[in-house]
mmCIF file of C-alpha atoms in Angstrom:
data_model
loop_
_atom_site.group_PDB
_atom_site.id
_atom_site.type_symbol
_atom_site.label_atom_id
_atom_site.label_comp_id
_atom_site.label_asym_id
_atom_site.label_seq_id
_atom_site.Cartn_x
_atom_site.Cartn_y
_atom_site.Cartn_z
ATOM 1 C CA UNK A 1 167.277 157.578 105.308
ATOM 2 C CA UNK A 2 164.019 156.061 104.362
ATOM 3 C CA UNK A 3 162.478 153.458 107.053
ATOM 4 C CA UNK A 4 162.853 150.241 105.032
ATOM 5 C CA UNK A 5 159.711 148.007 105.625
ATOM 6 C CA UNK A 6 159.932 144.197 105.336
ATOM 7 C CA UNK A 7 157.762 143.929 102.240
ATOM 8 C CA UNK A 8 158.710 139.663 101.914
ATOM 9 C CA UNK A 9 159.258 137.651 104.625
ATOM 10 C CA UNK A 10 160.103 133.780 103.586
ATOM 11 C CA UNK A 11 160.685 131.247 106.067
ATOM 12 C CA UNK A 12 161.320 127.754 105.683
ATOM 13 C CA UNK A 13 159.520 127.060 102.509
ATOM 14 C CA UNK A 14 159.624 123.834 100.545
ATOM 15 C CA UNK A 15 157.941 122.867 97.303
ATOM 16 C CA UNK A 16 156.994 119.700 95.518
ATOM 17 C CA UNK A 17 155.140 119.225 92.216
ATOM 18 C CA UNK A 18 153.679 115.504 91.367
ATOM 19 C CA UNK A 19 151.666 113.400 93.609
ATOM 20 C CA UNK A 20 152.800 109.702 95.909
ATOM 21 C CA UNK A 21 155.736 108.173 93.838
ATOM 22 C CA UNK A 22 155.499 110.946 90.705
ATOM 23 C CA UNK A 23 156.178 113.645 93.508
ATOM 24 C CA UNK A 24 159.347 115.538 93.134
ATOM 25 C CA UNK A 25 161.213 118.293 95.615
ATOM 26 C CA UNK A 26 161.413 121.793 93.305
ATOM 27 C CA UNK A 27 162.083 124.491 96.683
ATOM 28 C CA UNK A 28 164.077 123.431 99.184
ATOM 29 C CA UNK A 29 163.799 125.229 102.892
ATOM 30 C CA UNK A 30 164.276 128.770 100.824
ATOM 31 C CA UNK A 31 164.557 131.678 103.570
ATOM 32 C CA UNK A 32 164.583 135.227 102.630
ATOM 33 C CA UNK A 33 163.539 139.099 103.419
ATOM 34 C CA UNK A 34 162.665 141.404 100.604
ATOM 35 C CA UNK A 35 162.203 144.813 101.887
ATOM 36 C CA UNK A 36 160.697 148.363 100.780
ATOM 37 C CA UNK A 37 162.434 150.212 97.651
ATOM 38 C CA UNK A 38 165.035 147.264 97.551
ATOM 39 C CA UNK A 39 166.039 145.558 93.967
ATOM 40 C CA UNK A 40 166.646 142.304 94.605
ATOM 41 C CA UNK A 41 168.081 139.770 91.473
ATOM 42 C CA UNK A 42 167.453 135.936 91.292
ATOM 43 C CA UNK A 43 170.059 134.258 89.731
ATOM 44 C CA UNK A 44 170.311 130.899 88.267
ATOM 45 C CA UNK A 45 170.398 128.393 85.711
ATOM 46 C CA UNK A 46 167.390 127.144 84.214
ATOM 47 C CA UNK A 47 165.237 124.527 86.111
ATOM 48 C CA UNK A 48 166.741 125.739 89.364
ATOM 49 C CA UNK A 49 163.236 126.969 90.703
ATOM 50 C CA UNK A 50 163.491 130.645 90.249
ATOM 51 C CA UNK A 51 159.998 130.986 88.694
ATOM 52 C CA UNK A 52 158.458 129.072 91.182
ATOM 53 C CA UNK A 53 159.619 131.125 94.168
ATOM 54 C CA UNK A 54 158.497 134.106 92.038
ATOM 55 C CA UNK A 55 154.916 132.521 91.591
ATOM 56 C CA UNK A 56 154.711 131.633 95.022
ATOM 57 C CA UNK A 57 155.495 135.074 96.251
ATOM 58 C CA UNK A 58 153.050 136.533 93.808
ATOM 59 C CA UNK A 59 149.749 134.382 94.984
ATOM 60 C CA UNK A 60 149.786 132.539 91.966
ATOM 61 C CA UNK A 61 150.738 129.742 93.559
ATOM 62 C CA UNK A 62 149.704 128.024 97.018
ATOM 63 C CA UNK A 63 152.218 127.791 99.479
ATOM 64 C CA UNK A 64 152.570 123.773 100.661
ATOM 65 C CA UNK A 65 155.351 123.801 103.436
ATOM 66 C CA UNK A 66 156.785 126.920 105.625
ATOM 67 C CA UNK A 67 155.693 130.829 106.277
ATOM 68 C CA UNK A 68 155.238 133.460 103.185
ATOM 69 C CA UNK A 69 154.289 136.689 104.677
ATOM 70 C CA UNK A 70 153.413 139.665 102.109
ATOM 71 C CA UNK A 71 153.030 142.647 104.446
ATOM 72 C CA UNK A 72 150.678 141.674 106.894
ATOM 73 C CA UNK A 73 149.141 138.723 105.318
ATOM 74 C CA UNK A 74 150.425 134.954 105.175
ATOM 75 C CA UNK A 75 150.026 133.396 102.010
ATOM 76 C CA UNK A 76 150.390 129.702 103.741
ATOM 77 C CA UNK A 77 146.888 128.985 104.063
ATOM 78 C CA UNK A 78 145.871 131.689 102.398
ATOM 79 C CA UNK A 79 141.978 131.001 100.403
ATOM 80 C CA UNK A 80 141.591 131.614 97.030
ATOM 81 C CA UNK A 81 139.789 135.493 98.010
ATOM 82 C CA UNK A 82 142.620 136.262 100.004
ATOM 83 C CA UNK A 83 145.238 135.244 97.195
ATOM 84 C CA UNK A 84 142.882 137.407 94.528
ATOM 85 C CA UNK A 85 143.016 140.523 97.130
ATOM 86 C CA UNK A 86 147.067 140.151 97.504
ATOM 87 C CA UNK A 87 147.466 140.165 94.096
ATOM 88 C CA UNK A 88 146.443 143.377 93.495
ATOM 89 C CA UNK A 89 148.496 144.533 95.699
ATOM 90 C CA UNK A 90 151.606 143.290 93.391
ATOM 91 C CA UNK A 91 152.364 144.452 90.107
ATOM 92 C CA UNK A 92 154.109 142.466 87.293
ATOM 93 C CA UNK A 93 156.107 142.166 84.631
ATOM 94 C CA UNK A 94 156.972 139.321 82.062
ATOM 95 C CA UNK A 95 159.448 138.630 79.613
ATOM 96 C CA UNK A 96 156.313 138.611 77.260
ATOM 97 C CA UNK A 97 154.598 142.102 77.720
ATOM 98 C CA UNK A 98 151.373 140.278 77.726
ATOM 99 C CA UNK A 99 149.958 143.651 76.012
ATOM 100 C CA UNK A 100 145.922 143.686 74.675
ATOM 101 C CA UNK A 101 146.779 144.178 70.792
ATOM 102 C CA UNK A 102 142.908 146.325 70.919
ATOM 103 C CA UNK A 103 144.017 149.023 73.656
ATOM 104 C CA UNK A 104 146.659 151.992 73.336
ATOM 105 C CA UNK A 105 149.556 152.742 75.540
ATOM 106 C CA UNK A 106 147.197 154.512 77.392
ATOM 107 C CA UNK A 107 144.067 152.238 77.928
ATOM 108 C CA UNK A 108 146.848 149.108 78.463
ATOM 109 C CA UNK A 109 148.140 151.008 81.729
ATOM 110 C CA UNK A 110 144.938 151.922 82.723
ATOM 111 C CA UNK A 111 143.771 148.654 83.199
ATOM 112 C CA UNK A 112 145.550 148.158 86.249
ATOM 113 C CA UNK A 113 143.571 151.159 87.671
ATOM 114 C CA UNK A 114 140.373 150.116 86.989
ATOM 115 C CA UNK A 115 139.847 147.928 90.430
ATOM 116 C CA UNK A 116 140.669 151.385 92.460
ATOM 117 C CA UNK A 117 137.012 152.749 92.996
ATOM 118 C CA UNK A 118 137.961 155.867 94.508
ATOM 119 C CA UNK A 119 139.679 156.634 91.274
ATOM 120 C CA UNK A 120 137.234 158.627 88.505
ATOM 121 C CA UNK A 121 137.840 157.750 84.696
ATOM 122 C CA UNK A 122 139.312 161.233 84.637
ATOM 123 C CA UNK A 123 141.719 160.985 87.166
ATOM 124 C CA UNK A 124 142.669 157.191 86.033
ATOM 125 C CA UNK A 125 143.579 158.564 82.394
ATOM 126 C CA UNK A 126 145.894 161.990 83.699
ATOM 127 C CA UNK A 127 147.488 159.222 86.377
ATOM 128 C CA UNK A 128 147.874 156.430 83.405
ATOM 129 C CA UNK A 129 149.532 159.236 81.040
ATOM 130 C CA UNK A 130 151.847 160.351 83.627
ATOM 131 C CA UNK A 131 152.705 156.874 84.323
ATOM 132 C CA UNK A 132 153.615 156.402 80.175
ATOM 133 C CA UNK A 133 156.010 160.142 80.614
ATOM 134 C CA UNK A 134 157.470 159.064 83.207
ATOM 135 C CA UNK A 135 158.988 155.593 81.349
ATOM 136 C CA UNK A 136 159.511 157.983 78.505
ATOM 137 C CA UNK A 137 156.737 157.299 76.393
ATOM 138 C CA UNK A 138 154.644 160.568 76.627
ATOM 139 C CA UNK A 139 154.917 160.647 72.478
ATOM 140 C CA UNK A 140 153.615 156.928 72.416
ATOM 141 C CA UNK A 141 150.638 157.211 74.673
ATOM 142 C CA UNK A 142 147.617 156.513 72.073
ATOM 143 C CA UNK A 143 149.986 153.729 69.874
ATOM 144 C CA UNK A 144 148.752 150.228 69.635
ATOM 145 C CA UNK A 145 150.998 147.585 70.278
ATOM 146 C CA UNK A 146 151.866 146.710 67.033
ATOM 147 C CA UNK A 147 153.242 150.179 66.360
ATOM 148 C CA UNK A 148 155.650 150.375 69.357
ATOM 149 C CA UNK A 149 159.305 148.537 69.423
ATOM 150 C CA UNK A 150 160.104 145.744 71.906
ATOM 151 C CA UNK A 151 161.907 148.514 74.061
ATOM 152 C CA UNK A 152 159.053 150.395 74.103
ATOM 153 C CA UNK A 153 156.239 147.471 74.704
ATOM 154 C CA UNK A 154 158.067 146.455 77.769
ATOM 155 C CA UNK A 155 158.198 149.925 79.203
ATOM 156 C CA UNK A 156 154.031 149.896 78.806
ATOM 157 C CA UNK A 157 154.700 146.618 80.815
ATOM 158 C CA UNK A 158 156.255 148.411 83.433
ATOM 159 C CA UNK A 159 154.121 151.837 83.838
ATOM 160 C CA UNK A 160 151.283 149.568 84.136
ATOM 161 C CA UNK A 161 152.637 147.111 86.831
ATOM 162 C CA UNK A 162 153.845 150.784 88.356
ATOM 163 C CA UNK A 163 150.804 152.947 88.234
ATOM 164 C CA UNK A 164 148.964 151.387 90.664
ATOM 165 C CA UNK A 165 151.735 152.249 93.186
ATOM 166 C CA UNK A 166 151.908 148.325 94.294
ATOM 167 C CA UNK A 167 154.734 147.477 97.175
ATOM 168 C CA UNK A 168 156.313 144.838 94.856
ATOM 169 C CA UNK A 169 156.890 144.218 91.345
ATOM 170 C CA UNK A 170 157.557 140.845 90.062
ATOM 171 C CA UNK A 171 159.942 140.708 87.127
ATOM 172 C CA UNK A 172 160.140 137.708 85.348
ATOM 173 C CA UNK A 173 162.818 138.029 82.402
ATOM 174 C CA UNK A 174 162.105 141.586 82.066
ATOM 175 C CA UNK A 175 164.997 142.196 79.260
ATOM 176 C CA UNK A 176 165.129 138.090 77.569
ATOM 177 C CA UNK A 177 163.417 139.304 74.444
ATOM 178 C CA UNK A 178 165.179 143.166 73.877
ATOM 179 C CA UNK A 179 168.891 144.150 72.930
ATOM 180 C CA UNK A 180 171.221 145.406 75.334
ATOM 181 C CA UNK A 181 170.042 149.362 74.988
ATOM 182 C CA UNK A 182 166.416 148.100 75.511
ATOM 183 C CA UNK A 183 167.285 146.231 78.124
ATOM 184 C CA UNK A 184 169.630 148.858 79.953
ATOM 185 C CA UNK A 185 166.819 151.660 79.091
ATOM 186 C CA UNK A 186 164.273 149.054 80.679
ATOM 187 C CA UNK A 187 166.133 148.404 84.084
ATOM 188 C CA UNK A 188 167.247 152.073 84.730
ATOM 189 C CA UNK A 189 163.529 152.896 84.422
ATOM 190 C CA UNK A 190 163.044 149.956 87.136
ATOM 191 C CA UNK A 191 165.107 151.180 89.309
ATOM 192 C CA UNK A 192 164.519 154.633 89.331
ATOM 193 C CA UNK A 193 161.018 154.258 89.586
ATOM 194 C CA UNK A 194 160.895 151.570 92.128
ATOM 195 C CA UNK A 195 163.563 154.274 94.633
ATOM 196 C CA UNK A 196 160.591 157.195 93.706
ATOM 197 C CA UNK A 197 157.445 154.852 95.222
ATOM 198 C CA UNK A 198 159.526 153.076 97.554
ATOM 199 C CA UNK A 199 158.665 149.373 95.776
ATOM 200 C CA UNK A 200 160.355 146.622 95.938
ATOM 201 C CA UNK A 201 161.275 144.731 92.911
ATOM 202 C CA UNK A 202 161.935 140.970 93.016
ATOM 203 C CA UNK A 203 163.426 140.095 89.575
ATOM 204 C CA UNK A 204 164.509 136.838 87.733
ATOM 205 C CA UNK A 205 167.075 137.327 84.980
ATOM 206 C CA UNK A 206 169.876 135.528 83.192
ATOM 207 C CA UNK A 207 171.167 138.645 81.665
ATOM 208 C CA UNK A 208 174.641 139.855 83.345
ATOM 209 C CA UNK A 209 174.419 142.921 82.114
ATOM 210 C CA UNK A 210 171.869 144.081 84.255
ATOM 211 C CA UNK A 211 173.002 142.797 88.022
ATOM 212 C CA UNK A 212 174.600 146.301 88.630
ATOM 213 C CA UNK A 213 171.274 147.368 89.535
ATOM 214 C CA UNK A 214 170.515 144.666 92.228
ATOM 215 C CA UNK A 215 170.786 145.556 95.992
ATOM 216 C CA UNK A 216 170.886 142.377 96.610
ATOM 217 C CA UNK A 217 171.497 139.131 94.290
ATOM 218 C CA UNK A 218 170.016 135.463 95.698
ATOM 219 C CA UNK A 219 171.614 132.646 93.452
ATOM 220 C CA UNK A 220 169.615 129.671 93.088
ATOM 221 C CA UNK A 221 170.770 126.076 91.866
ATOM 222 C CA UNK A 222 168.820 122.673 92.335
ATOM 223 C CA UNK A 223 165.822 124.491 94.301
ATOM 224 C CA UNK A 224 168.407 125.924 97.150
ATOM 225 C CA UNK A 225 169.650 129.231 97.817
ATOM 226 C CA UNK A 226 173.287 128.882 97.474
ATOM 227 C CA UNK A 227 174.529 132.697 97.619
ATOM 228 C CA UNK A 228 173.340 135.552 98.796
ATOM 229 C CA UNK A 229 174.976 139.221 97.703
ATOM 230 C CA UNK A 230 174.564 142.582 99.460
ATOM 231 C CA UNK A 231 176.029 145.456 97.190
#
C-alpha cells in the first residue's frame, strides 16, 4: 500500500463576498483533508458554495479567514506570485472544455507543458500524444475541436489537466454537458488515471451516476459541510 500524502489540508475556513452591510457569509468554518490518489466528490445543491471551496483550493481565489495548505505552501496569505506558482502545480477541468478552437488534440494538451523548461518540443509532443492514447484518443490526436464529440472534447480536457503530472485535479462539472456513456467513459478515465500518477481529484458534480467512483463524498448545503462519506 501506497504512502498516502496529505495533498489538502483545510482548516477553519470562512468566506464572505460583499463589503460593510452588502457583506454576506458563503463558507462557513469548512475543515477537510484531501490526500494523494484519493477521489473525493462534492455534493450539493446549487448556491451551497461548492465552487467557491473549489476556487479557493485552486489559487483562484484568496483565502480571507482560516488555514489552506496545498502541499507545503499556505494559500492564506499567499501573494499573487505565489498563487501563479501553485497553480501550476494543479490541473483542471470544467464543465466547459475551455478548448482553443485553432489547436489540435495534440497542441491543446501540450499547452499545459509548455511552462516545464526541462521539457524539449520533442519530448513535450511524444508525452502530449501519449497523454491523448491513454484517454483513448490516439485516432483523434491532430482533430480540431469542432471535429471531436462532447465525449471526446472533455477527455482532451482531462489529458491536458493530466499530462503535466499535477498532485490535484480540480473538476468542476466534469460530465453536466455529456450523456450518461460520455460521462461514465469520462470518470472511469478519471479515476484510473488519477490511481496511475497518484493525484488527487477534488470534483464537484450533481450527477448521481457518477458517486461510485468517490473515495470519499463531502455534502455541502448553505456554505457548511453537513456529511462526510468514506467508501
Amino acid at each position: 500500500m501506497l504512502q498516502q500524502e496529505i495533498v489538502v489540508s483545510i482548516s477553519n475556513i470562512n468566506y464572505y463576498f460583499g463589503q460593510k452591510s452588502l457583506r454576506s457569509q458563503i463558507l462557513f468554518d469548512i475543515n477537510l483533508v484531501i490526500k494523494s490518489g484519493e477521489i473525493v466528490i462534492m455534493s450539493g445543491p446549487s448556491g451551497s458554495g461548492k465552487t467557491t471551496l473549489l476556487t479557493l483550493i485552486g489559487g483562484l481565489r484568496s483565502v480571507q479567514e482560516g488555514s489552506l495548505r496545498f502541499l507545503d505552501w499556505e494559500l492564506h496569505g499567499a501573494s499573487d506570485e505565489k498563487l501563479v506558482q501553485i497553480r501550476r502545480q494543479i490541473g483542471y477541468i470544467f464543465q466547459a472544455h475551455n478548448l482553443l478552437d485553432f489547436l489540435t488534440a495534440r497542441q491543446n494538451v501540450q499547452m499545459s507543458l509548455e511552462l516545464q523548461k526541462s521539457l524539449s518540443y520533442r519530448q513535450a509532443r511524444l508525452k502530449s500524444e501519449a497523454m491523448l492514447h491513454a484517454v483513448k484518443l490516439g485516432h483523434r490526436v491532430n482533430y480540431y475541436p469542432a471535429n471531436l464529440s462532447g465525449g471526446q472534447k472533455q477527455r482532451v480536457a482531462i489529458a491536458r489537466a493530466l499530462v503535466s503530472q499535477p498532485k490535484l485535479v480540480l473538476a468542476d462539472e466534469p460530465t453536466a454537458a455529456l450523456d450518461s456513456k460520455s460521462g461514465r467513459e469520462v470518470v472511469e478515465i478519471m479515476q484510473l488515471l488519477a490511481k496511475e500518477q497518484q493525484c488527487a481529484i477534488l470534483m464537484v458534480t450533481h450527477d448521481n451516476r457518477v458517486l461510485d467512483i468517490a473515495d470519499k463524498i463531502i455534502h455541502i448545503e448553505d456554505g457548511r459541510i453537513i456529511k462526510e462519506e468514506l467508501f
